[in-house]
């Protein structure tokens, strides 16, 4: 079976939880052919992979959302759209029963110049209708240019020639969902949408905090992402989420309930057995490990400030921030400067690591994110019998406190950006080694109950088998040792 994985802003260009999941999925099914359809910002990132692609990846196709309209002078573009084409464009802009299939066909059949379309009469009149009906109190010229900037990446996506596949597996809605919907429309492939975080909600949170978007235009951008997610939900054959509350959010956002399935993450716990112990030079400390990308969404600054307070109350604490800091160099530099300015001792930035070299001698791990799905770093900590401090985002509460078991607490949950709570949690863990051991053992029991890679493989093998049957294909598979690439 030929499976097209569609990923936005992650695999194989950056390391992280979603990227690790994609890499593992491909390795888990070695007899299937995978092709990658990747969505990245621009051509400067082209081919700069952070992963060695598995042998069963046969093609990589790239979409650049900040691209130019290359070769537009050679593209045929009618002066005006046909009546049915204009109706489809207007339905998209006004969000009135959007005629997505007609829009997909228009971009495929007309070799469209996006520049000419955005600057043309038809787009202008459709935007003017939207303005008069919904936003008559703002400056029209600002509204028009906002709409042009909003629709440019969407039109770039719809202009792409989607490769032929039996199954399109989009690792989000948004632009990935658009491409997956196009694959189903043009090639009759099955469409699976797997959300690790709820794309619409994540974009909404980002826009609410964004300073570059005026308040009214935030609403317009949020509506754009909602309509893009809706087409993916409507076209999909199966929509997966990692935990119950995420499934409920999908249904609330318009996904038909009968399409939804819960598919928890799974890890290869075996590679986290028999880890090396602590080196003599690091003995005597209580070690706190933060396995993450140094980016704003991980809120490393709050972690640093909380550690500074905790360190004053428990001098034996040492913080290890383990992960790459090249994804957002400006933010990483601000974190380094904060440590230097505040003169906080015993904080180590390791950069990208092999977690197997560190996790075995961590006394606890910590995650202070403002947004998460179902963090693999928590499951990896559990595999090493290490308790976790985490903010109450995504499925962190379910992992730490349990959803359908009575094992107890495998760590401490805190509120986001609450420096005092996070610092107190570190001190409590540091001063109570028996509590740490008990929580670490509970985490291991919870992991072994339903978060092993064998569990995840069984779930997705069932989904892929069903897709193969609907396509009248023969599913073949073989057992193989699976592993995650270290983040």
XYZ file of C-alpha atoms in Angstrom:
487
model
C 0.000 0.000 0.000
C 1.216 3.480 -0.886
C 0.730 5.847 2.054
C 1.243 9.604 1.756
C 2.126 11.200 5.088
C 1.263 14.918 5.068
C 3.046 16.937 7.753
C 3.181 20.680 8.403
C 6.215 22.314 9.968
C 7.685 19.207 11.561
C 9.004 15.964 10.046
C 11.649 15.530 8.750
C 12.989 19.073 9.235
C 12.800 19.491 13.021
C 12.963 17.095 15.930
C 10.130 16.865 18.419
C 7.196 14.767 19.541
C 5.169 14.837 16.318
C 8.262 14.312 14.168
C 9.325 11.373 16.315
C 5.833 9.901 15.982
C 5.900 10.177 12.167
C 9.363 8.617 12.004
C 8.248 5.762 14.223
C 5.074 5.144 12.214
C 7.069 4.772 9.009
C 9.524 2.387 10.674
C 6.695 0.418 12.271
C 5.294 -0.631 8.879
C 8.399 -1.491 6.817
C 6.521 -3.381 4.091
C 4.404 -0.363 3.156
C 5.629 2.323 0.785
C 5.549 5.811 2.298
C 5.828 9.113 0.499
C 6.142 12.435 2.290
C 4.201 15.571 1.413
C 5.735 18.229 3.638
C 4.593 21.783 4.301
C 7.323 24.247 5.242
C 7.743 28.002 5.292
C 10.048 28.579 2.327
C 12.600 27.119 -0.061
C 15.512 27.881 2.272
C 14.439 24.848 4.335
C 14.253 22.528 1.346
C 16.018 19.220 1.912
C 17.433 20.211 5.312
C 16.346 17.077 7.110
C 16.967 16.407 10.803
C 16.217 12.693 10.309
C 17.705 9.961 8.159
C 14.690 8.808 6.171
C 13.786 5.118 6.463
C 14.296 2.955 3.380
C 10.563 2.611 2.767
C 10.251 6.367 2.138
C 10.404 6.585 -1.651
C 9.528 10.226 -2.398
C 9.512 13.652 -0.731
C 7.331 16.468 -2.055
C 7.521 19.978 -0.580
C 5.008 22.831 -0.368
C 6.305 26.301 0.541
C 3.695 28.557 2.146
C 5.821 31.679 1.696
C 6.613 30.967 -1.931
C 6.467 33.278 -4.911
C 4.167 32.675 -7.875
C 6.970 31.119 -9.896
C 6.525 31.305 -13.666
C 3.222 33.146 -13.413
C 3.965 35.058 -16.610
C 3.718 31.790 -18.488
C 0.474 30.737 -16.861
C -2.827 31.090 -18.616
C -5.255 33.214 -16.657
C -8.629 34.255 -17.998
C -9.624 37.869 -17.592
C -12.695 36.791 -15.632
C -13.822 33.544 -14.009
C -16.746 31.529 -15.296
C -19.973 31.928 -13.349
C -19.574 28.609 -11.509
C -15.908 29.334 -10.747
C -16.735 32.742 -9.285
C -19.546 31.201 -7.241
C -17.060 28.703 -5.767
C -14.542 31.467 -4.981
C -17.250 33.587 -3.363
C -18.451 30.620 -1.269
C -14.903 30.189 0.028
C -14.403 33.830 0.969
C -17.861 34.250 2.518
C -17.737 30.776 4.096
C -21.218 29.984 2.774
C -21.372 26.206 2.140
C -17.867 26.234 0.699
C -17.623 24.457 -2.660
C -14.216 22.922 -1.978
C -14.285 20.394 -4.810
C -15.030 23.153 -7.317
C -12.098 25.166 -5.960
C -9.780 22.164 -6.172
C -10.834 21.596 -9.798
C -10.403 25.265 -10.663
C -6.771 25.359 -9.561
C -5.976 22.053 -11.250
C -7.716 22.756 -14.577
C -6.775 26.378 -15.186
C -3.030 26.591 -14.484
C -3.849 29.585 -12.332
C -1.610 32.609 -11.811
C -2.141 33.253 -8.110
C -0.801 36.791 -8.400
C -3.291 37.639 -11.141
C -6.143 36.012 -9.235
C -5.448 37.881 -5.983
C -5.068 41.205 -7.792
C -7.947 40.578 -10.201
C -11.546 41.754 -10.383
C -13.141 38.502 -9.280
C -11.247 38.243 -6.010
C -11.825 41.962 -5.412
C -15.599 41.687 -5.860
C -15.876 38.554 -3.710
C -13.927 40.278 -0.923
C -16.077 43.401 -1.343
C -19.220 41.288 -0.869
C -17.726 39.773 2.281
C -16.787 43.228 3.541
C -20.255 44.712 2.940
C -22.045 41.764 4.543
C -19.797 41.124 7.546
C -17.197 43.867 8.190
C -18.524 47.249 6.929
C -17.098 49.247 9.839
C -13.382 48.771 9.085
C -11.114 50.305 6.443
C -11.701 48.405 3.195
C -8.150 48.741 1.853
C -6.752 47.122 5.021
C -9.355 44.382 4.794
C -8.562 43.685 1.138
C -4.828 43.322 1.734
C -5.433 41.152 4.788
C -7.563 38.826 2.670
C -4.892 38.691 -0.028
C -2.227 37.723 2.515
C -4.587 35.178 4.090
C -5.503 33.440 0.848
C -2.026 33.385 -0.688
C -0.808 30.299 1.254
C -4.154 28.545 0.782
C -4.053 29.166 -2.974
C -0.439 27.948 -3.062
C -1.599 24.748 -1.380
C -4.486 24.256 -3.800
C -2.135 24.859 -6.751
C 0.065 21.940 -5.743
C -0.050 18.679 -7.665
C -0.742 16.095 -4.970
C 1.044 12.768 -5.591
C -1.071 9.678 -6.155
C -1.467 7.392 -3.145
C -3.840 4.780 -1.745
C -4.024 6.489 1.650
C -3.425 10.109 2.617
C -2.494 10.391 6.284
C -2.552 14.040 7.365
C -0.849 14.727 10.683
C -3.091 17.770 11.306
C -5.998 19.575 9.712
C -5.100 23.053 8.352
C -3.001 23.052 5.190
C -2.202 19.357 5.660
C -5.932 18.660 5.750
C -6.412 20.663 2.541
C -3.779 18.586 0.726
C -5.248 15.359 2.102
C -8.707 16.412 0.932
C -7.270 17.132 -2.523
C -5.658 13.696 -2.605
C -8.975 12.056 -1.843
C -10.785 14.215 -4.421
C -8.356 13.682 -7.302
C -7.052 10.156 -6.639
C -9.890 8.534 -4.651
C -7.519 7.726 -1.823
C -8.593 7.120 1.740
C -8.060 10.071 4.088
C -6.916 9.641 7.682
C -6.456 12.734 9.846
C -4.406 12.338 13.045
C -4.358 15.339 15.365
C -1.738 15.404 18.109
C -2.961 18.811 19.159
C -6.222 20.324 17.960
C -4.987 22.463 15.065
C -7.791 25.034 15.166
C -7.451 25.595 18.904
C -3.663 25.874 18.696
C -3.863 28.500 15.933
C -6.534 30.333 17.910
C -4.316 30.460 20.998
C -1.392 31.741 18.934
C -3.496 34.448 17.287
C -4.994 35.648 20.555
C -1.474 36.201 21.911
C -0.051 37.613 18.662
C 0.827 41.283 18.752
C 1.147 41.655 14.977
C -2.567 40.974 14.336
C -5.216 43.559 15.192
C -8.104 42.329 17.325
C -10.734 42.265 14.540
C -8.411 40.519 12.093
C -7.680 37.809 14.655
C -11.321 36.771 14.330
C -11.007 36.602 10.538
C -7.845 34.471 10.699
C -9.421 32.114 13.254
C -12.432 31.663 10.986
C -10.078 30.818 8.120
C -8.425 28.013 10.088
C -11.812 26.699 11.200
C -13.083 26.358 7.634
C -9.844 24.630 6.616
C -10.235 22.142 9.459
C -13.871 21.563 8.609
C -13.143 20.345 5.078
C -10.623 17.847 6.477
C -13.188 16.559 8.984
C -15.834 16.316 6.256
C -13.603 14.516 3.748
C -11.820 12.200 6.190
C -12.679 8.534 6.531
C -11.097 8.352 10.001
C -10.112 11.155 12.403
C -7.891 10.199 15.311
C -6.964 11.967 18.540
C -4.728 11.032 21.431
C -7.193 11.185 24.315
C -10.859 11.610 25.194
C -10.980 15.378 25.686
C -9.262 15.960 22.323
C -11.904 13.775 20.675
C -14.625 15.846 22.338
C -13.025 19.040 20.999
C -12.959 17.601 17.476
C -16.667 16.818 17.679
C -17.360 20.290 19.083
C -15.496 21.808 16.120
C -17.627 19.922 13.603
C -16.082 16.482 13.131
C -18.746 13.758 12.742
C -18.625 11.614 15.880
C -18.715 8.327 13.962
C -15.377 9.137 12.291
C -13.475 9.761 15.522
C -11.133 7.325 17.237
C -8.782 7.602 20.180
C -5.273 6.364 19.354
C -2.861 6.965 22.261
C 0.838 7.409 21.645
C 3.140 4.483 22.225
C 6.880 4.214 22.805
C 9.505 1.494 22.699
C 10.093 1.099 26.415
C 12.779 -1.544 25.833
C 15.373 0.964 24.682
C 14.946 2.822 27.978
C 15.778 -0.194 30.098
C 19.194 -0.621 31.741
C 20.182 3.004 31.247
C 23.634 4.176 32.398
C 23.853 5.581 35.904
C 25.170 8.875 37.137
C 28.790 9.897 36.628
C 30.911 10.777 39.688
C 31.134 14.473 38.760
C 27.331 14.768 38.820
C 26.784 12.912 42.076
C 25.418 14.896 44.979
C 22.835 16.833 42.976
C 19.101 16.303 42.554
C 18.770 16.329 38.782
C 15.801 17.875 36.942
C 15.619 17.020 33.242
C 13.733 19.059 30.634
C 13.630 17.197 27.327
C 12.320 19.727 24.824
C 12.938 22.139 21.971
C 13.920 25.566 23.300
C 10.948 27.419 21.830
C 8.263 29.769 23.218
C 5.547 27.092 23.250
C 7.643 25.143 25.784
C 7.831 28.268 27.983
C 11.431 27.680 28.987
C 11.599 31.140 30.568
C 9.017 30.207 33.203
C 10.966 27.017 33.868
C 14.186 28.975 34.395
C 12.543 31.445 36.759
C 10.871 28.646 38.728
C 14.176 26.803 39.015
C 15.830 29.968 40.322
C 13.301 30.135 43.178
C 13.520 26.402 43.845
C 17.320 26.530 43.891
C 17.241 29.074 46.726
C 15.148 26.652 48.783
C 17.042 23.509 47.819
C 20.667 24.127 46.842
C 21.188 20.538 45.587
C 18.943 21.045 42.538
C 20.457 21.032 39.047
C 18.497 21.677 35.846
C 19.359 20.049 32.528
C 17.645 21.607 29.487
C 18.139 18.898 26.917
C 17.196 19.537 23.314
C 17.929 21.667 20.254
C 17.906 25.458 20.408
C 18.285 26.221 16.690
C 14.564 26.241 15.842
C 14.081 29.698 17.397
C 17.600 31.120 17.959
C 16.293 34.487 19.166
C 14.187 32.900 21.919
C 17.022 30.561 22.868
C 19.388 33.534 23.144
C 16.909 35.249 25.463
C 16.859 32.129 27.663
C 20.663 32.017 27.817
C 20.726 35.710 28.684
C 18.134 35.228 31.435
C 20.289 32.585 33.127
C 23.325 34.845 32.844
C 21.590 38.019 34.035
C 19.860 36.336 36.971
C 23.133 34.545 37.814
C 21.370 31.218 38.275
C 23.837 28.400 39.007
C 23.566 24.778 37.895
C 21.584 25.136 34.661
C 22.998 23.205 31.697
C 21.857 23.637 28.082
C 23.024 20.453 26.387
C 21.690 20.933 22.873
C 20.479 17.889 20.956
C 21.252 14.670 22.850
C 20.672 10.955 23.008
C 18.215 10.789 25.892
C 19.395 7.296 26.783
C 22.657 8.870 27.976
C 20.899 11.178 30.452
C 17.476 9.909 31.443
C 18.745 7.086 33.663
C 20.160 9.476 36.273
C 17.437 12.114 36.249
C 15.538 12.331 39.544
C 12.576 13.971 37.815
C 11.696 15.530 34.473
C 9.784 18.744 33.878
C 7.590 20.222 31.153
C 6.287 23.793 31.465
C 4.600 24.036 28.046
C 1.680 26.319 27.284
C 0.371 23.795 24.744
C 0.856 20.038 24.299
C -0.889 16.994 22.957
C 0.211 13.780 24.652
C 3.924 14.371 25.272
C 6.260 11.540 24.398
C 8.769 12.946 26.895
C 6.389 12.039 29.724
C 6.024 8.482 28.447
C 9.800 8.171 28.056
C 10.249 9.346 31.635
C 7.753 6.727 32.781
C 9.708 4.045 30.909
C 12.758 5.003 32.977
C 10.723 5.054 36.241
C 11.223 8.838 36.457
C 8.398 11.028 37.859
C 7.265 14.149 35.995
C 6.301 17.736 36.769
C 4.076 19.097 33.989
C 1.694 21.950 33.313
C -2.002 21.190 32.911
C -2.145 21.238 29.112
C -3.159 18.612 26.586
C -3.239 15.146 28.098
C -0.626 15.825 30.798
C -3.194 15.477 33.582
C -4.388 12.147 32.217
C -0.841 10.809 31.982
C 0.216 11.984 35.429
C -2.955 11.253 37.379
C -4.557 8.516 35.279
C -7.774 8.446 33.251
C -8.993 4.878 33.549
C -6.812 3.331 36.255
C -6.430 3.737 40.013
C -2.644 3.526 40.144
C -2.240 6.997 41.653
C -0.081 9.997 40.816
C 2.998 9.655 38.618
C 4.055 13.253 39.131
C 2.841 16.730 39.979
C 0.569 18.857 37.802
C 0.838 22.659 37.860
C -0.889 25.574 36.183
C 0.794 27.165 33.164
C 3.180 30.067 33.854
C 2.761 29.621 37.627
C 6.317 30.081 38.818
C 5.525 29.480 42.500
C 3.661 26.212 41.878
C 6.398 24.879 39.601
C 9.156 25.844 42.027
C 7.293 24.249 44.940
C 6.833 21.042 42.937
C 10.579 20.834 42.264
C 11.413 21.373 45.920
C 8.846 18.796 47.063
C 10.262 16.202 44.684
C 13.830 17.019 45.666
C 13.167 16.650 49.377
C 11.140 13.425 49.157
C 13.088 10.643 47.415
C 10.568 7.972 48.457
C 7.770 9.969 46.819
C 9.859 10.231 43.643
C 10.391 6.485 43.562
C 6.739 5.717 44.168
C 5.610 8.137 41.454
C 8.185 6.801 39.004
C 6.974 3.247 39.523
C 3.343 4.319 39.044
C 4.298 6.000 35.773
C 5.935 2.795 34.576
C 2.809 0.761 35.399
C 0.636 3.269 33.529
C 2.921 3.163 30.497
C 2.939 -0.622 30.368
C -0.826 -0.734 30.592
C -1.593 1.064 27.299
C 1.189 3.304 26.001
C 3.611 0.755 24.531
C 4.554 0.943 20.875
C 2.966 -2.470 20.366
C -0.357 -0.953 21.442
C -0.003 1.929 18.976
C 1.049 -0.393 16.170
C -1.957 -2.650 16.724
C -4.318 0.326 16.634
C -2.921 1.827 13.431
C -2.517 -1.534 11.774
C -6.281 -1.925 12.190
C -6.915 1.511 10.678
C -4.583 0.853 7.744
C -6.087 -2.606 7.179
C -9.558 -1.089 6.964
C -8.277 1.505 4.487
C -6.681 -1.247 2.400
C -9.929 -3.218 2.343
C -11.885 -0.169 1.172
C -9.333 0.221 -1.626
C -9.440 -3.531 -2.462
C -5.767 -3.859 -1.580
C -3.927 -6.674 0.169
C -2.353 -5.602 3.450
C 1.016 -7.145 4.228
C 3.106 -6.589 7.323
C 5.858 -8.242 9.317
C 7.046 -7.970 12.871
C 10.007 -5.702 13.467
C 11.710 -4.091 16.412
C 10.539 -0.473 16.442
C 12.370 2.487 17.890
C 12.093 6.223 18.168
C 14.842 8.537 17.084
C 16.071 10.517 20.061
C 14.867 14.076 20.156
